[in-house]
Amino acid sequence: MPVNIQWFPGHMAKALKQFKANLPKVDIVFELVDARCPYSSINPEIKKISKDKPHLLILTKSDLADPKMTQRWLHYFRHHGYAAIAIDSKQHVKSGKIAKAARQILGGQLEHRHQRGIKSNNVRAICVGIPNVGKSTLLNQLVHRRAAQVGNTPGVTKGTQWLRSGNGLLLLDTPGILWHKFQNQTIADKISLVGSVKAGQYYNDDVALYALKFFRNHHPDELAKRYRLTKADFNLNDVDLLLKITKNVGMRDDYDRASLRVILDTRKEKLGRFTLDDVAKVEA
Ligand SMILES: Nc1nc2c(ncn2[C@@H]2O[C@H](COP(=O)(O)OP(=O)(O)OP(=O)(O)O)[C@@H](O)[C@H]2O)c(=O)[nH]1
């Protein structure tokens, strides 16, 4: 059975409501997407709900993605009217890079604010994105945690907790988690493979089969090396290839456990860096 693409948790409504309530308090929305599937992990609802609110697309986990593809995706998004940057939270993310991008987007607004006599040069932002995309990691890095809350900042709505980062960035302390309403099965497979769908909402073998199809087409050498596959094994169909891997990793006929192994290996970079979304296909 495929990933349950109807899956849309009950807390989605609450999260959406909270995100909408927070929007008037911020100058800009930082939407985080996974650099391994940046096109599939965008949540179209976010731009729709935020309407005219300035928006910065942040491709997270770029250390796990194919660097050439990340550059292509940045180019694609910029060409399609998005402001976009890529980050790698394994390295220390500098607030300067994000603050600079935000100030560039907000340029006119900040100037206008200044002309109206508002001295504050702070940029208030909310991070939002699908589960597991790296929202908390980024927040923690940007505020070095100990800086923590700056609740009584003048002009800041009472009850809202802000985290002060460097370079005049104020970040809402609770990132918005917005679940994905999958448009199709392939998107569901990709999002599941990178770890943004709760285990139990998909079948391991379906997602592993999707992964095998991708790696045999795009990274056959890594796949062969990891699972000791021969050239002849590549003539097997996907299901038989999974069975072969099951044997090769010593799991006899427990292909469900082997499927989980493939999924975890993929996430842990054991098959190398990869990007599931292909710019050429989207543009075609
Ligand atoms: N390699 C790598 N791992 C990252 C990066 N950013 C986050 N992670 C890892 O991704 C996992 C999820 O990160 P979180 O920051 O908890 O993600 P989140 O979006 O806050 O997750 P939810 O609370 O479920 O919405 C953690 O294991 C992080 O260590 C990154 O840039 N590179």
Tab-separated table of N, CA, C and O in Angstrom, residues 9-96:
chain	number	residue	atom	x	y	z
A	9	PRO	N	-2.713	15.494	9.672
A	9	PRO	CA	-3.018	15.373	11.097
A	9	PRO	C	-3.953	16.461	11.617
A	9	PRO	O	-3.973	17.569	11.082
A	10	GLY	N	-4.663	16.093	12.669
A	10	GLY	CA	-5.635	17.006	13.268
A	10	GLY	C	-5.002	18.305	13.737
A	10	GLY	O	-5.616	19.369	13.634
A	11	HIS	N	-3.734	18.219	14.202
A	11	HIS	CA	-3.138	19.458	14.736
A	11	HIS	C	-2.769	20.445	13.627
A	11	HIS	O	-2.337	21.529	13.876
A	12	MET	N	-2.964	20.022	12.363
A	12	MET	CA	-2.699	20.937	11.244
A	12	MET	C	-3.548	22.204	11.368
A	12	MET	O	-3.046	23.308	11.180
A	13	ALA	N	-4.823	22.032	11.679
A	13	ALA	CA	-5.733	23.173	11.754
A	13	ALA	C	-5.244	24.152	12.826
A	13	ALA	O	-5.211	25.370	12.609
A	14	LYS	N	-4.813	23.605	13.947
A	14	LYS	CA	-4.342	24.443	15.054
A	14	LYS	C	-3.063	25.194	14.637
A	14	LYS	O	-2.909	26.388	14.884
A	15	ALA	N	-2.159	24.460	13.985
A	15	ALA	CA	-0.888	25.059	13.563
A	15	ALA	C	-1.131	26.170	12.536
A	15	ALA	O	-0.495	27.223	12.590
A	16	LEU	N	-2.064	25.913	11.649
A	16	LEU	CA	-2.386	26.921	10.633
A	16	LEU	C	-2.933	28.190	11.284
A	16	LEU	O	-2.544	29.299	10.933
A	17	LYS	N	-3.818	27.969	12.262
A	17	LYS	CA	-4.445	29.094	12.965
A	17	LYS	C	-3.374	29.929	13.671
A	17	LYS	O	-3.361	31.150	13.612
A	18	GLN	N	-2.438	29.197	14.297
A	18	GLN	CA	-1.369	29.868	15.034
A	18	GLN	C	-0.460	30.648	14.072
A	18	GLN	O	-0.065	31.775	14.350
A	19	PHE	N	-0.172	30.033	12.946
A	19	PHE	CA	0.683	30.692	11.960
A	19	PHE	C	0.010	31.976	11.459
A	19	PHE	O	0.636	33.029	11.382
A	20	LYS	N	-1.299	31.875	11.177
A	20	LYS	CA	-2.036	33.057	10.704
A	20	LYS	C	-2.034	34.161	11.758
A	20	LYS	O	-1.893	35.332	11.446
A	21	ALA	N	-2.166	33.756	13.029
A	21	ALA	CA	-2.196	34.743	14.118
A	21	ALA	C	-0.831	35.412	14.269
A	21	ALA	O	-0.739	36.581	14.645
A	22	ASN	N	0.215	34.704	13.972
A	22	ASN	CA	1.569	35.250	14.136
A	22	ASN	C	1.991	36.148	12.979
A	22	ASN	O	2.872	36.992	13.134
A	23	LEU	N	1.365	35.953	11.831
A	23	LEU	CA	1.808	36.679	10.632
A	23	LEU	C	1.867	38.202	10.788
A	23	LEU	O	2.863	38.816	10.398
A	24	PRO	N	0.832	38.830	11.386
A	24	PRO	CA	0.890	40.295	11.489
A	24	PRO	C	2.054	40.788	12.357
A	24	PRO	O	2.425	41.954	12.276
A	25	LYS	N	2.611	39.896	13.173
A	25	LYS	CA	3.675	40.328	14.092
A	25	LYS	C	5.049	40.341	13.434
A	25	LYS	O	6.011	40.807	14.011
A	26	VAL	N	5.147	39.751	12.254
A	26	VAL	CA	6.483	39.623	11.656
A	26	VAL	C	6.615	40.452	10.375
A	26	VAL	O	5.625	40.798	9.736
A	27	ASP	N	7.868	40.764	10.043
A	27	ASP	CA	8.138	41.492	8.801
A	27	ASP	C	8.301	40.538	7.635
A	27	ASP	O	8.083	40.898	6.488
A	28	ILE	N	8.746	39.314	7.941
A	28	ILE	CA	9.128	38.395	6.865
A	28	ILE	C	8.929	36.945	7.310
A	28	ILE	O	9.059	36.634	8.509
A	29	VAL	N	8.611	36.100	6.356
A	29	VAL	CA	8.461	34.666	6.635
A	29	VAL	C	9.681	33.935	6.073
A	29	VAL	O	10.029	34.117	4.905
A	30	PHE	N	10.331	33.142	6.919
A	30	PHE	CA	11.406	32.273	6.440
A	30	PHE	C	10.808	30.891	6.230
A	30	PHE	O	10.458	30.204	7.198
A	31	GLU	N	10.649	30.477	4.978
A	31	GLU	CA	10.134	29.124	4.726
A	31	GLU	C	11.309	28.184	4.488
A	31	GLU	O	12.101	28.353	3.555
A	32	LEU	N	11.411	27.165	5.341
A	32	LEU	CA	12.507	26.203	5.225
A	32	LEU	C	12.068	25.016	4.377
A	32	LEU	O	10.987	24.453	4.602
A	33	VAL	N	12.896	24.667	3.404
A	33	VAL	CA	12.632	23.473	2.596
A	33	VAL	C	13.889	22.613	2.601
A	33	VAL	O	14.989	23.123	2.803
A	34	ASP	N	13.728	21.334	2.378
A	34	ASP	CA	14.856	20.401	2.420
A	34	ASP	C	15.597	20.449	1.083
A	34	ASP	O	14.986	20.206	0.026
A	35	ALA	N	16.895	20.744	1.128
A	35	ALA	CA	17.667	20.873	-0.123
A	35	ALA	C	17.684	19.570	-0.927
A	35	ALA	O	17.962	19.586	-2.120
A	36	ARG	N	17.373	18.430	-0.292
A	36	ARG	CA	17.354	17.165	-1.034
A	36	ARG	C	16.079	17.016	-1.866
A	36	ARG	O	16.008	16.172	-2.759
A	37	CYS	N	15.065	17.809	-1.550
A	37	CYS	CA	13.833	17.793	-2.370
A	37	CYS	C	13.161	19.157	-2.204
A	37	CYS	O	12.054	19.242	-1.690
A	38	PRO	N	13.844	20.204	-2.658
A	38	PRO	CA	13.355	21.559	-2.369
A	38	PRO	C	12.023	21.877	-3.032
A	38	PRO	O	11.208	22.610	-2.458
A	39	TYR	N	11.791	21.305	-4.192
A	39	TYR	CA	10.545	21.581	-4.906
A	39	TYR	C	9.384	20.839	-4.243
A	39	TYR	O	8.289	21.358	-4.108
A	40	SER	N	9.659	19.614	-3.798
A	40	SER	CA	8.599	18.799	-3.191
A	40	SER	C	8.327	19.184	-1.743
A	40	SER	O	7.268	18.861	-1.217
A	41	SER	N	9.286	19.830	-1.086
A	41	SER	CA	9.039	20.145	0.325
A	41	SER	C	8.554	21.566	0.546
A	41	SER	O	8.311	21.982	1.675
A	42	ILE	N	8.365	22.302	-0.555
A	42	ILE	CA	7.691	23.601	-0.400
A	42	ILE	C	6.244	23.309	-0.042
A	42	ILE	O	5.645	22.383	-0.581
A	43	ASN	N	5.715	24.080	0.868
A	43	ASN	CA	4.306	23.922	1.194
A	43	ASN	C	3.554	25.089	0.561
A	43	ASN	O	3.645	26.215	1.038
A	44	PRO	N	2.843	24.848	-0.531
A	44	PRO	CA	2.206	25.955	-1.259
A	44	PRO	C	1.254	26.769	-0.390
A	44	PRO	O	1.003	27.943	-0.662
A	45	GLU	N	0.756	26.138	0.675
A	45	GLU	CA	-0.160	26.849	1.584
A	45	GLU	C	0.514	28.067	2.220
A	45	GLU	O	-0.118	29.064	2.498
A	46	ILE	N	1.835	27.936	2.451
A	46	ILE	CA	2.527	28.983	3.207
A	46	ILE	C	2.498	30.308	2.456
A	46	ILE	O	2.142	31.349	3.013
A	47	LYS	N	2.832	30.265	1.178
A	47	LYS	CA	2.818	31.517	0.392
A	47	LYS	C	1.395	32.047	0.229
A	47	LYS	O	1.157	33.234	0.255
A	48	LYS	N	0.470	31.100	0.080
A	48	LYS	CA	-0.934	31.492	-0.092
A	48	LYS	C	-1.429	32.230	1.149
A	48	LYS	O	-2.011	33.290	1.066
A	49	ILE	N	-1.127	31.655	2.308
A	49	ILE	CA	-1.612	32.252	3.555
A	49	ILE	C	-0.888	33.558	3.844
A	49	ILE	O	-1.472	34.520	4.312
A	50	SER	N	0.427	33.589	3.553
A	50	SER	CA	1.172	34.804	3.920
A	50	SER	C	0.954	35.954	2.938
A	50	SER	O	1.413	37.054	3.164
A	51	LYS	N	0.257	35.693	1.866
A	51	LYS	CA	-0.135	36.723	0.879
A	51	LYS	C	1.024	37.639	0.506
A	51	LYS	O	1.989	37.210	-0.071
A	52	ASP	N	0.926	38.933	0.880
A	52	ASP	CA	1.956	39.892	0.447
A	52	ASP	C	3.164	39.936	1.376
A	52	ASP	O	4.070	40.738	1.186
A	53	LYS	N	3.131	39.129	2.414
A	53	LYS	CA	4.240	39.185	3.373
A	53	LYS	C	5.536	38.737	2.697
A	53	LYS	O	5.558	37.703	2.032
A	54	PRO	N	6.607	39.539	2.809
A	54	PRO	CA	7.872	39.110	2.204
A	54	PRO	C	8.278	37.717	2.671
A	54	PRO	O	7.968	37.315	3.802
A	55	HIS	N	8.982	37.020	1.805
A	55	HIS	CA	9.193	35.588	1.988
A	55	HIS	C	10.617	35.249	1.574
A	55	HIS	O	11.085	35.702	0.532
A	56	LEU	N	11.304	34.494	2.401
A	56	LEU	CA	12.650	34.016	2.035
A	56	LEU	C	12.637	32.495	2.101
A	56	LEU	O	12.279	31.915	3.139
A	57	LEU	N	13.025	31.882	1.000
A	57	LEU	CA	13.087	30.422	0.955
A	57	LEU	C	14.488	29.998	1.414
A	57	LEU	O	15.480	30.459	0.858
A	58	ILE	N	14.551	29.145	2.423
A	58	ILE	CA	15.855	28.702	2.927
A	58	ILE	C	15.978	27.204	2.691
A	58	ILE	O	15.214	26.409	3.245
A	59	LEU	N	16.935	26.816	1.851
A	59	LEU	CA	17.165	25.390	1.573
A	59	LEU	C	18.070	24.854	2.679
A	59	LEU	O	19.242	25.249	2.775
A	60	THR	N	17.530	23.990	3.528
A	60	THR	CA	18.301	23.468	4.661
A	60	THR	C	19.001	22.161	4.272
A	60	THR	O	18.696	21.571	3.235
A	61	LYS	N	19.902	21.730	5.121
A	61	LYS	CA	20.593	20.445	4.970
A	61	LYS	C	21.335	20.366	3.637
A	61	LYS	O	21.374	19.300	3.002
A	62	SER	N	21.887	21.472	3.200
A	62	SER	CA	22.574	21.455	1.899
A	62	SER	C	23.812	20.562	1.948
A	62	SER	O	24.297	20.132	0.904
A	63	ASP	N	24.303	20.259	3.154
A	63	ASP	CA	25.454	19.339	3.264
A	63	ASP	C	25.078	17.925	2.825
A	63	ASP	O	25.958	17.115	2.515
A	64	LEU	N	23.773	17.607	2.799
A	64	LEU	CA	23.335	16.263	2.407
A	64	LEU	C	22.921	16.203	0.929
A	64	LEU	O	22.724	15.118	0.376
A	65	ALA	N	22.769	17.367	0.327
A	65	ALA	CA	22.270	17.412	-1.053
A	65	ALA	C	23.419	17.506	-2.057
A	65	ALA	O	24.539	17.872	-1.698
A	66	ASP	N	23.117	17.186	-3.296
A	66	ASP	CA	24.093	17.307	-4.382
A	66	ASP	C	24.351	18.807	-4.607
A	66	ASP	O	23.425	19.550	-4.954
A	67	PRO	N	25.598	19.270	-4.399
A	67	PRO	CA	25.853	20.720	-4.449
A	67	PRO	C	25.506	21.372	-5.790
A	67	PRO	O	24.997	22.496	-5.823
A	68	LYS	N	25.726	20.634	-6.883
A	68	LYS	CA	25.403	21.223	-8.206
A	68	LYS	C	23.895	21.425	-8.337
A	68	LYS	O	23.428	22.416	-8.867
A	69	MET	N	23.161	20.425	-7.830
A	69	MET	CA	21.697	20.531	-7.913
A	69	MET	C	21.196	21.674	-7.032
A	69	MET	O	20.233	22.366	-7.391
A	70	THR	N	21.851	21.879	-5.910
A	70	THR	CA	21.423	22.969	-5.021
A	70	THR	C	21.588	24.304	-5.747
A	70	THR	O	20.695	25.164	-5.698
A	71	GLN	N	22.711	24.460	-6.448
A	71	GLN	CA	22.921	25.707	-7.203
A	71	GLN	C	21.844	25.863	-8.276
A	71	GLN	O	21.308	26.944	-8.476
A	72	ARG	N	21.530	24.751	-8.938
A	72	ARG	CA	20.495	24.814	-9.982
A	72	ARG	C	19.136	25.194	-9.401
A	72	ARG	O	18.386	25.960	-9.977
A	73	TRP	N	18.846	24.631	-8.239
A	73	TRP	CA	17.564	24.947	-7.620
A	73	TRP	C	17.494	26.408	-7.172
A	73	TRP	O	16.466	27.065	-7.321
A	74	LEU	N	18.599	26.900	-6.628
A	74	LEU	CA	18.606	28.314	-6.204
A	74	LEU	C	18.338	29.206	-7.414
A	74	LEU	O	17.544	30.150	-7.352
A	75	HIS	N	18.988	28.857	-8.514
A	75	HIS	CA	18.816	29.616	-9.742
A	75	HIS	C	17.354	29.530	-10.192
A	75	HIS	O	16.734	30.528	-10.554
A	76	TYR	N	16.790	28.347	-10.156
A	76	TYR	CA	15.395	28.136	-10.569
A	76	TYR	C	14.447	28.995	-9.712
A	76	TYR	O	13.592	29.703	-10.235
A	77	PHE	N	14.622	28.906	-8.401
A	77	PHE	CA	13.695	29.640	-7.524
A	77	PHE	C	13.823	31.145	-7.738
A	77	PHE	O	12.819	31.860	-7.796
A	78	ARG	N	15.070	31.619	-7.861
A	78	ARG	CA	15.261	33.066	-8.054
A	78	ARG	C	14.627	33.504	-9.369
A	78	ARG	O	13.992	34.546	-9.441
A	79	HIS	N	14.784	32.670	-10.364
A	79	HIS	CA	14.204	32.954	-11.672
A	79	HIS	C	12.666	33.002	-11.582
A	79	HIS	O	12.014	33.675	-12.375
A	80	HIS	N	12.111	32.272	-10.643
A	80	HIS	CA	10.653	32.236	-10.502
A	80	HIS	C	10.165	33.151	-9.381
A	80	HIS	O	9.102	32.925	-8.798
A	81	GLY	N	10.956	34.152	-9.062
A	81	GLY	CA	10.485	35.209	-8.167
A	81	GLY	C	10.655	34.968	-6.681
A	81	GLY	O	10.144	35.736	-5.864
A	82	TYR	N	11.340	33.911	-6.318
A	82	TYR	CA	11.590	33.682	-4.896
A	82	TYR	C	12.952	34.261	-4.525
A	82	TYR	O	13.893	34.190	-5.327
A	83	ALA	N	13.057	34.792	-3.312
A	83	ALA	CA	14.389	35.047	-2.769
A	83	ALA	C	14.785	33.728	-2.115
A	83	ALA	O	13.979	33.135	-1.388
A	84	ALA	N	15.977	33.230	-2.403
A	84	ALA	CA	16.336	31.901	-1.891
A	84	ALA	C	17.814	31.817	-1.535
A	84	ALA	O	18.663	32.362	-2.245
A	85	ILE	N	18.097	31.151	-0.417
A	85	ILE	CA	19.487	30.873	-0.036
A	85	ILE	C	19.556	29.417	0.445
A	85	ILE	O	18.527	28.812	0.767
A	86	ALA	N	20.792	28.886	0.493
A	86	ALA	CA	20.965	27.522	1.009
A	86	ALA	C	21.834	27.587	2.259
A	86	ALA	O	22.760	28.403	2.337
A	87	ILE	N	21.526	26.737	3.243
A	87	ILE	CA	22.341	26.706	4.457
A	87	ILE	C	22.668	25.262	4.828
A	87	ILE	O	22.030	24.328	4.352
A	88	ASP	N	23.654	25.153	5.697
A	88	ASP	CA	24.062	23.843	6.198
A	88	ASP	C	24.255	24.031	7.699
A	88	ASP	O	25.218	24.659	8.132
A	89	SER	N	23.312	23.521	8.469
A	89	SER	CA	23.372	23.749	9.919
A	89	SER	C	24.419	22.884	10.601
A	89	SER	O	24.624	22.990	11.810
A	90	LYS	N	25.067	21.995	9.841
A	90	LYS	CA	26.171	21.218	10.425
A	90	LYS	C	27.351	22.163	10.654
A	90	LYS	O	28.100	22.043	11.609
A	91	GLN	N	27.531	23.077	9.695
A	91	GLN	CA	28.477	24.164	9.898
A	91	GLN	C	27.711	25.194	10.708
A	91	GLN	O	26.496	25.176	10.729
A	92	HIS	N	28.431	26.120	11.318
A	92	HIS	CA	27.669	27.124	12.045
A	92	HIS	C	27.026	28.103	11.064
A	92	HIS	O	27.704	28.691	10.233
A	93	VAL	N	25.704	28.220	11.162
A	93	VAL	CA	25.017	29.155	10.262
A	93	VAL	C	25.177	30.557	10.826
A	93	VAL	O	24.841	30.821	11.979
A	94	LYS	N	25.673	31.461	10.018
A	94	LYS	CA	25.893	32.822	10.493
A	94	LYS	C	24.624	33.642	10.273
A	94	LYS	O	24.027	33.589	9.195
A	95	SER	N	24.260	34.360	11.333
A	95	SER	CA	23.033	35.149	11.207
A	95	SER	C	23.191	36.203	10.113
A	95	SER	O	22.219	36.625	9.509
A	96	GLY	N	24.462	36.608	9.850
A	96	GLY	CA	24.719	37.660	8.860
A	96	GLY	C	24.159	37.315	7.491
A	96	GLY	O	23.550	38.152	6.823
